[in-house]
Coordinates of C-alpha atoms in Angstrom, one line a residue:
M1 CA -33.9 -4.9 -10.5
A2 CA -31.2 -2.7 -11.9
P3 CA -27.7 -4.3 -12.2
V4 CA -24.8 -3.8 -9.9
I5 CA -22.3 -1.4 -11.4
I6 CA -18.5 -1.8 -10.8
V7 CA -16.4 1.2 -11.7
G8 CA -12.8 0.0 -12.3
G9 CA -11.6 -3.2 -14.0
G10 CA -8.4 -3.7 -12.1
I11 CA -7.9 -6.7 -9.9
S12 CA -10.3 -5.4 -7.2
G13 CA -13.1 -4.9 -9.7
L14 CA -12.5 -8.2 -11.4
S15 CA -12.5 -10.1 -8.1
A16 CA -15.8 -8.5 -7.2
A17 CA -17.2 -9.3 -10.7
Y18 CA -16.1 -12.9 -10.3
D19 CA -18.2 -13.5 -7.2
L20 CA -21.2 -11.4 -8.3
T21 CA -21.5 -13.3 -11.7
R22 CA -21.1 -16.7 -10.0
A23 CA -23.9 -15.8 -7.7
G24 CA -26.1 -14.8 -10.7
V25 CA -26.2 -11.1 -9.8
A26 CA -26.7 -8.9 -12.9
T27 CA -23.5 -6.8 -13.2
R28 CA -22.0 -4.1 -15.4
L29 CA -18.4 -3.1 -15.3
I30 CA -17.0 0.3 -16.4
E31 CA -13.3 0.5 -17.3
R32 CA -11.7 3.6 -18.8
Q33 CA -8.8 1.7 -20.3
P34 CA -9.2 -0.5 -23.4
H35 CA -8.0 -3.5 -21.3
L36 CA -8.9 -5.1 -18.0
G37 CA -6.4 -5.8 -15.2
G38 CA -5.4 -2.3 -14.2
V39 CA -1.6 -2.2 -13.5
I40 CA -1.3 -6.0 -14.0
T41 CA 0.1 -6.5 -17.5
T42 CA 2.2 -9.4 -18.7
E43 CA 4.0 -9.9 -22.0
T44 CA 6.7 -12.2 -23.4
V45 CA 9.6 -10.9 -25.4
E46 CA 12.3 -13.3 -26.8
G47 CA 11.2 -15.9 -24.2
C48 CA 11.4 -13.4 -21.3
L49 CA 8.3 -12.9 -19.2
I50 CA 7.9 -9.2 -18.5
E51 CA 5.6 -7.8 -15.8
G52 CA 4.7 -4.1 -16.4
G53 CA 3.3 -3.8 -12.9
P54 CA 3.4 -6.1 -9.9
D55 CA 5.4 -9.3 -10.5
S56 CA 4.2 -11.3 -7.4
F57 CA 2.3 -11.1 -4.1
L58 CA 3.3 -11.7 -0.5
A59 CA 2.8 -15.4 0.4
A60 CA 1.8 -14.5 4.0
K61 CA -1.5 -12.9 2.7
P62 CA -3.8 -15.7 1.6
W63 CA -6.5 -14.0 -0.5
A64 CA -4.8 -14.0 -3.9
L65 CA -3.7 -17.6 -3.6
E66 CA -7.3 -18.6 -2.6
L67 CA -8.7 -17.0 -5.7
I68 CA -6.0 -18.5 -7.9
K69 CA -6.8 -22.0 -6.6
E70 CA -10.6 -21.4 -7.2
L71 CA -9.8 -20.6 -10.8
G72 CA -7.9 -23.9 -11.2
L73 CA -4.5 -22.3 -11.4
G74 CA -3.0 -23.8 -8.3
G75 CA -0.6 -26.0 -10.3
D76 CA 0.9 -22.9 -11.9
V77 CA 1.8 -21.2 -8.7
I78 CA 5.5 -20.7 -8.1
G79 CA 7.5 -19.2 -5.2
S80 CA 10.5 -16.9 -5.2
N81 CA 13.9 -18.6 -5.1
D82 CA 14.5 -17.7 -1.5
H83 CA 17.6 -19.8 -1.3
L84 CA 19.1 -17.3 -3.6
R85 CA 17.6 -14.3 -1.8
S86 CA 20.1 -11.6 -1.2
T87 CA 19.3 -7.9 -1.7
F88 CA 21.9 -5.3 -2.1
L89 CA 21.9 -1.6 -1.3
Y90 CA 23.9 1.0 -3.2
K91 CA 26.0 3.0 -0.8
G92 CA 29.2 5.0 -1.3
G93 CA 29.7 3.8 -4.8
R94 CA 29.3 0.1 -4.2
L95 CA 26.6 -2.6 -3.8
V96 CA 26.5 -3.7 -0.2
P97 CA 24.4 -6.8 0.8
L98 CA 21.6 -6.3 3.4
P99 CA 22.7 -8.2 6.5
D100 CA 21.2 -11.6 6.9
G101 CA 18.4 -11.9 9.5
L102 CA 16.7 -8.6 8.8
M103 CA 12.9 -8.7 9.1
L104 CA 12.4 -5.5 7.0
M105 CA 14.5 -3.2 9.1
V106 CA 14.5 -5.2 12.3
P107 CA 17.7 -7.2 13.0
T108 CA 17.4 -10.7 14.4
K109 CA 21.0 -12.0 14.1
I110 CA 24.0 -10.5 15.9
L111 CA 26.9 -11.5 13.7
P112 CA 25.6 -10.2 10.4
L113 CA 24.7 -6.9 12.1
V114 CA 28.2 -6.6 13.6
T115 CA 30.0 -7.4 10.3
T116 CA 27.9 -5.4 7.8
R117 CA 29.5 -2.5 6.0
L118 CA 26.1 -0.9 5.5
L119 CA 25.8 0.7 9.0
S120 CA 28.1 2.6 11.2
W121 CA 29.2 1.4 14.7
P122 CA 27.0 3.9 16.5
T123 CA 24.0 2.6 14.6
K124 CA 24.9 -1.0 15.3
I125 CA 25.2 -0.3 19.0
S126 CA 21.9 1.4 19.0
M127 CA 20.3 -1.5 17.3
G128 CA 21.8 -3.9 19.8
L129 CA 20.6 -1.8 22.8
E130 CA 17.1 -1.7 21.4
W131 CA 16.7 -5.2 22.8
F132 CA 16.4 -3.7 26.3
R133 CA 13.5 -1.3 25.5
R134 CA 10.4 -1.9 27.6
P135 CA 6.7 -1.3 26.7
S136 CA 5.6 2.2 27.3
G137 CA 2.3 1.0 28.8
K138 CA 0.3 3.6 27.0
A139 CA -1.3 4.0 23.6
L140 CA 0.8 6.2 21.3
P141 CA -0.5 8.5 18.6
D142 CA 0.0 7.7 14.9
R143 CA 3.6 8.5 13.9
S144 CA 5.5 8.5 10.6
V145 CA 7.5 5.4 9.8
A146 CA 10.7 7.5 10.0
E147 CA 9.9 8.8 13.4
F148 CA 9.1 5.2 14.6
I149 CA 12.3 3.6 13.2
R150 CA 14.4 6.6 14.3
D151 CA 13.2 6.2 17.8
H152 CA 14.1 2.4 17.8
Y153 CA 17.2 2.3 15.7
G154 CA 18.4 5.8 14.8
Q155 CA 18.5 8.0 11.7
E156 CA 20.9 5.8 9.7
A157 CA 18.4 2.9 9.9
V158 CA 15.8 5.2 8.4
D159 CA 18.1 6.3 5.6
Y160 CA 19.6 2.9 4.6
L161 CA 16.9 0.5 5.7
A162 CA 13.4 1.9 6.0
E163 CA 13.5 4.4 3.2
P164 CA 14.8 2.2 0.4
L165 CA 12.7 -0.8 1.4
L166 CA 9.5 1.3 1.6
S167 CA 10.3 3.2 -1.6
G168 CA 10.5 -0.1 -3.4
V169 CA 7.1 -1.2 -2.1
Y170 CA 5.1 2.0 -1.6
G171 CA 7.0 4.5 -3.7
G172 CA 6.6 6.7 -0.7
N173 CA 8.5 8.8 1.8
P174 CA 8.9 7.3 5.3
E175 CA 8.7 10.8 6.8
R176 CA 5.1 10.9 5.6
L177 CA 3.9 7.3 5.7
S178 CA 1.9 6.2 8.7
I179 CA 3.5 3.5 10.9
N180 CA 0.0 2.4 12.1
S181 CA -1.3 1.8 8.6
V182 CA 1.9 0.7 6.8
L183 CA 3.6 -1.5 9.5
T184 CA 0.7 -2.2 11.8
R185 CA 2.3 -5.4 13.2
F186 CA 5.4 -3.5 14.3
V187 CA 3.2 -1.1 16.4
E188 CA 1.6 -4.2 18.0
L189 CA 5.0 -5.7 18.8
E190 CA 6.2 -2.4 20.3
S191 CA 3.2 -2.2 22.5
A192 CA 3.6 -5.8 23.7
Y193 CA 7.4 -6.1 24.0
G194 CA 8.9 -2.6 23.8
S195 CA 11.7 -3.9 21.6
L196 CA 10.9 -4.8 18.0
T197 CA 13.8 -7.2 17.8
K198 CA 12.5 -9.1 20.9
G199 CA 9.0 -9.1 19.5
V200 CA 10.0 -10.5 16.1
L201 CA 12.1 -13.2 17.6
A202 CA 9.3 -14.2 20.0
E203 CA 6.9 -14.5 17.0
R204 CA 9.4 -16.7 15.2
R205 CA 9.6 -19.0 18.2
R206 CA 5.9 -19.3 18.4
A207 CA 5.6 -20.1 14.7
A208 CA 8.3 -22.7 15.0
G209 CA 6.5 -24.2 18.0
K210 CA 3.4 -24.6 15.9
G211 CA 5.4 -26.4 13.2
A212 CA 5.0 -23.7 10.6
G213 CA 7.2 -24.4 7.6
T214 CA 9.3 -21.9 5.7
A215 CA 7.2 -20.7 2.8
P216 CA 8.6 -18.6 0.0
L217 CA 8.4 -14.8 0.7
F218 CA 6.7 -14.2 -2.7
R219 CA 4.4 -16.2 -4.9
T220 CA 3.3 -15.7 -8.5
L221 CA 2.2 -17.6 -11.5
K222 CA 4.4 -19.3 -14.1
G223 CA 2.7 -17.3 -16.8
G224 CA 2.8 -14.1 -14.9
L225 CA 0.0 -12.3 -13.0
G226 CA -1.6 -11.5 -16.4
Q227 CA -2.6 -15.2 -16.2
L228 CA -4.8 -14.4 -13.2
V229 CA -6.5 -11.5 -15.1
E230 CA -7.0 -13.7 -18.2
A231 CA -8.6 -16.5 -16.1
L232 CA -10.9 -14.0 -14.4
E233 CA -11.9 -12.6 -17.8
N234 CA -12.6 -16.1 -19.1
V235 CA -14.9 -16.9 -16.2
I236 CA -16.9 -13.6 -16.3
S237 CA -17.0 -13.4 -20.1
G238 CA -20.6 -13.4 -21.3
K239 CA -22.0 -13.1 -17.8
L240 CA -21.7 -9.3 -17.4
E241 CA -21.5 -6.2 -19.6
V242 CA -18.2 -4.4 -19.9
L243 CA -18.5 -0.7 -20.8
T244 CA -15.4 1.1 -22.0
G245 CA -15.2 4.7 -20.9
A246 CA -14.7 7.0 -17.9
A247 CA -17.5 7.2 -15.4
E248 CA -18.4 10.8 -14.7
A249 CA -20.6 10.8 -11.6
V250 CA -22.4 8.6 -9.1
E251 CA -25.6 9.7 -7.4
P252 CA -28.0 8.0 -5.0
Q253 CA -31.6 7.5 -6.0
A254 CA -34.7 6.3 -4.2
D255 CA -34.2 2.8 -5.5
G256 CA -30.4 2.6 -5.6
F257 CA -28.0 4.7 -7.6
R258 CA -27.3 6.1 -11.0
V259 CA -23.9 6.3 -12.8
R260 CA -23.2 8.7 -15.6
L261 CA -21.2 7.4 -18.5
G262 CA -20.8 9.4 -21.8
G263 CA -23.5 11.8 -20.6
E264 CA -26.0 9.0 -20.1
W265 CA -27.3 8.0 -16.7
L266 CA -27.2 4.2 -16.0
P267 CA -29.3 2.8 -13.2
A268 CA -27.6 0.6 -10.5
S269 CA -29.0 -1.3 -7.5
Q270 CA -25.6 -1.0 -5.8
V271 CA -22.2 0.4 -6.8
I272 CA -18.6 -0.7 -6.2
L273 CA -16.0 2.0 -6.8
A274 CA -13.0 -0.1 -7.5
C275 CA -10.9 2.8 -8.7
P276 CA -8.3 5.0 -7.1
A277 CA -9.6 7.1 -4.2
G278 CA -9.1 10.4 -6.1
Q279 CA -11.3 9.1 -9.0
A280 CA -13.9 8.0 -6.5
A281 CA -13.8 11.5 -5.0
A282 CA -14.5 13.1 -8.4
L283 CA -17.4 10.7 -9.0
L284 CA -19.0 11.6 -5.6
R285 CA -18.4 15.3 -5.4
T286 CA -21.9 16.3 -6.3
T287 CA -23.3 13.7 -3.9
D288 CA -21.3 14.3 -0.7
N289 CA -18.6 17.0 -0.4
E290 CA -17.2 15.6 2.9
L291 CA -16.9 12.1 1.6
A292 CA -15.2 13.4 -1.6
A293 CA -12.8 15.5 0.5
Q294 CA -11.8 12.6 2.7
L295 CA -11.2 10.4 -0.4
E296 CA -9.2 13.1 -2.1
A297 CA -7.0 13.4 1.0
I298 CA -5.5 10.0 0.2
P299 CA -2.5 10.8 -1.9
Y300 CA -1.0 8.7 -4.6
S301 CA 2.4 8.4 -6.1
S302 CA 3.3 7.5 -9.7
S303 CA 5.6 4.7 -10.8
M304 CA 7.4 3.4 -13.8
T305 CA 9.0 0.1 -14.6
V306 CA 11.7 -0.3 -17.2
A307 CA 12.6 -3.8 -18.4
L308 CA 15.9 -4.4 -20.2
G309 CA 16.8 -7.7 -21.9
Y310 CA 20.4 -8.8 -22.6
R311 CA 22.1 -11.7 -24.3
R312 CA 23.6 -13.8 -21.5
A313 CA 26.7 -14.5 -23.5
E314 CA 27.5 -10.8 -23.6
F315 CA 26.5 -10.0 -20.0
R316 CA 29.3 -9.9 -17.5
H317 CA 27.8 -8.8 -14.1
R318 CA 27.2 -11.6 -11.6
L319 CA 23.5 -11.8 -10.7
N320 CA 23.9 -13.3 -7.2
G321 CA 20.7 -12.1 -5.6
F322 CA 17.3 -10.7 -6.2
G323 CA 18.6 -7.2 -7.1
F324 CA 19.4 -3.9 -5.4
L325 CA 17.8 -0.8 -3.8
V326 CA 19.1 2.7 -4.0
P327 CA 18.5 4.8 -0.9
R328 CA 17.3 8.4 -1.4
K329 CA 20.6 9.8 -0.1
E330 CA 22.4 8.0 -2.9
R331 CA 19.6 8.2 -5.6
R332 CA 19.5 10.0 -8.9
R333 CA 16.6 8.4 -10.6
L334 CA 16.7 4.7 -10.1
I335 CA 14.8 3.4 -7.0
A336 CA 15.5 -0.3 -7.4
C337 CA 16.4 -3.0 -9.9
T338 CA 15.2 -6.7 -9.8
W339 CA 17.4 -9.4 -11.3
V340 CA 14.4 -11.3 -12.6
G341 CA 15.9 -14.7 -13.5
T342 CA 17.4 -15.1 -10.0
K343 CA 14.2 -14.1 -8.2
F344 CA 11.9 -16.4 -10.1
S345 CA 12.2 -19.5 -12.2
H346 CA 10.3 -19.8 -15.5
R347 CA 10.8 -16.1 -16.2
V348 CA 14.0 -15.9 -18.3
P349 CA 15.6 -18.4 -20.7
D350 CA 19.2 -19.5 -20.2
S351 CA 20.1 -17.4 -23.3
H352 CA 19.0 -14.1 -21.7
V353 CA 19.3 -11.8 -18.7
L354 CA 16.4 -9.6 -17.7
L355 CA 16.7 -6.5 -15.4
R356 CA 13.6 -4.8 -14.2
C357 CA 14.1 -1.2 -13.0
F358 CA 11.8 1.0 -10.9
L359 CA 11.5 4.8 -11.1
G360 CA 9.1 7.5 -10.0
G361 CA 7.7 7.4 -6.5
A362 CA 6.5 10.3 -4.3
D363 CA 9.5 12.5 -5.1
D364 CA 9.9 12.0 -8.9
A365 CA 6.6 11.9 -10.7
A366 CA 8.2 14.1 -13.4
V367 CA 10.0 11.1 -14.8
L368 CA 6.8 9.8 -16.2
S369 CA 6.5 12.7 -18.6
E370 CA 10.0 12.2 -20.1
S371 CA 10.5 10.5 -23.5
D372 CA 11.3 6.8 -23.7
E373 CA 14.8 7.8 -25.1
A374 CA 15.5 10.1 -22.1
V375 CA 14.3 7.4 -19.6
L376 CA 16.4 4.7 -21.2
N377 CA 19.5 6.9 -21.3
S378 CA 19.1 7.7 -17.5
V379 CA 18.5 4.0 -16.6
R380 CA 21.4 2.7 -18.7
E381 CA 23.8 5.4 -17.3
E382 CA 22.8 4.4 -13.7
L383 CA 23.1 0.7 -14.4
S384 CA 26.6 1.4 -15.7
R385 CA 27.5 3.4 -12.6
I386 CA 26.0 1.0 -10.1
M387 CA 26.5 -2.5 -11.7
G388 CA 29.0 -1.7 -14.5
V389 CA 26.5 -2.8 -17.1
S390 CA 27.6 -1.2 -20.4
E391 CA 26.2 -3.9 -22.8
E392 CA 23.5 -2.9 -25.3
P393 CA 20.1 -4.3 -24.4
C394 CA 18.5 -6.5 -27.1
F395 CA 15.1 -5.2 -26.1
T396 CA 13.5 -2.7 -23.7
R397 CA 9.9 -2.2 -22.4
I398 CA 8.6 0.9 -20.4
S399 CA 5.4 0.9 -18.4
R400 CA 4.1 4.2 -16.9
W401 CA 1.6 4.1 -14.0
P402 CA 0.5 7.7 -13.1
S403 CA -1.0 8.1 -9.6
S404 CA -1.2 4.4 -9.1
M405 CA 0.4 3.8 -5.7
A406 CA -1.7 4.8 -2.6
Q407 CA 0.2 6.6 0.1
Y408 CA -1.0 5.7 3.7
T409 CA 0.3 8.9 5.3
V410 CA 0.0 9.8 9.0
G411 CA -3.6 10.0 9.9
H412 CA -4.7 7.4 7.3
A413 CA -6.7 5.3 9.8
E414 CA -8.6 8.4 11.0
R415 CA -9.4 9.3 7.4
L416 CA -10.7 5.8 6.8
G417 CA -12.9 6.2 9.9
K418 CA -14.5 9.4 8.5
I419 CA -15.0 7.7 5.1
R420 CA -16.8 4.8 6.7
Q421 CA -19.0 7.2 8.7
C422 CA -19.9 9.0 5.4
L423 CA -20.6 5.7 3.6
D424 CA -23.1 4.8 6.3
A425 CA -25.5 7.3 4.7
Y426 CA -25.4 5.4 1.4
P427 CA -26.2 1.7 1.8
G428 CA -25.2 -0.1 -1.3
L429 CA -22.1 2.1 -2.1
H430 CA -18.9 0.2 -1.6
L431 CA -15.2 1.1 -2.0
A432 CA -12.4 -1.3 -3.0
G433 CA -8.8 -0.9 -4.2
N434 CA -5.4 -0.1 -2.9
G435 CA -6.4 3.3 -1.4
Y436 CA -7.8 1.8 1.8
T437 CA -6.6 -1.2 3.8
G438 CA -3.8 -2.8 1.7
I439 CA -1.9 -2.0 -1.4
G440 CA -0.9 -5.4 -2.7
V441 CA -2.7 -7.9 -5.0
P442 CA -4.0 -10.0 -2.1
D443 CA -5.5 -7.1 -0.3
C444 CA -7.1 -5.7 -3.5
V445 CA -8.6 -9.2 -4.1
R446 CA -9.9 -9.3 -0.5
M447 CA -11.6 -5.9 -0.7
G448 CA -13.2 -6.6 -4.1
R449 CA -14.6 -9.9 -2.8
E450 CA -15.8 -8.4 0.5
A451 CA -17.8 -5.8 -1.4
A452 CA -19.3 -8.5 -3.6
R453 CA -20.2 -10.7 -0.6
K454 CA -22.0 -7.8 1.1
I455 CA -24.1 -7.2 -2.1
I456 CA -24.9 -10.9 -2.5
A457 CA -26.0 -11.1 1.1
A458 CA -28.3 -8.1 0.5
V459 CA -30.1 -9.3 -2.7

């Protein structure tokens, strides 16, 4: 039997390869980059651990942690320092803390909402009155996140809560992102309670009644997420063939599929496309125009991380939180900045300070084409304006990720339905990655392993 071929060596493809090779399924993996892991890259500079891509994963989603424990890395898992968790927003020339008790943009405490300088009194009153909303009693169509939050809390909540929070996670615009696909639980709470605030508080009471403890919001590994990639590589090494290059096409055959690489057709019993949806579309264009069109309709934004290291003895700004976000209404280039040593232990030695800045997103892909010098000049100017940081960094690192962040725009669930219908015609063709049902590391792990399990069950 021909081997299974996985196209894409990011965390989705590696997770699939892990399960397939453990089950003894002959597997080939095609990766266009000279390294595996996709956007997960970790390096250490002067004792500072620098993540080029994601630095952690949501503790509430179990799939990454399950895999980490299976790999024997459970003892290296650390949580975010939530007792120090305070996030600031840049507004009107100053850093203003997000009010305590926010569940994303849903307020759950009265006093912090009343006293915050982040929101005006009309918005505070609207957010308080939202408690009295009742369920509509009917199914509502998919809406943008902005439309949904504006309906519940007003435009200012969109501008200074939803937009900066989602830009930091999705690199997207809330006017285009789908509430049904991005914040599914909020839609369910609206349907059940009418009021989001009432729904969130009810969920918290239920969790407390079940004795659920307070877990860290984020988890990661002491050695960075690159430690996860390295462990997966070690397990699959020698058990599958890794081919470096860009796959060019995928076509069904009577006995499976074939994948073109470097002009040569490779036979495959089944195929997992663990690459961005746009790349999957290009591979399938000669096979199914409708499937390719639906995949191509999933947009992606680009992102960039800029890490700056400083000598602590020379650094004056107080790092009393996880970092700050810059709302679009106040933004030049900088979207967010993480104060790494506060957010996670084991990341920064006492002798250093590490700032990790985020640029790009749906509205500024052009920044990725600028020179390192221009990018660093922009970042340092903004850090000076926002934080008063004028010190010379002792090192910098820039990571560029073009078209890396899937955008679940309005109608995303409908597109997924059409994609699944098309896939029904091609048993043995599987999709995995952040373009479909979750953008974070846990969801990518889940999708890769789900594809592998379907293949294992069929052989």
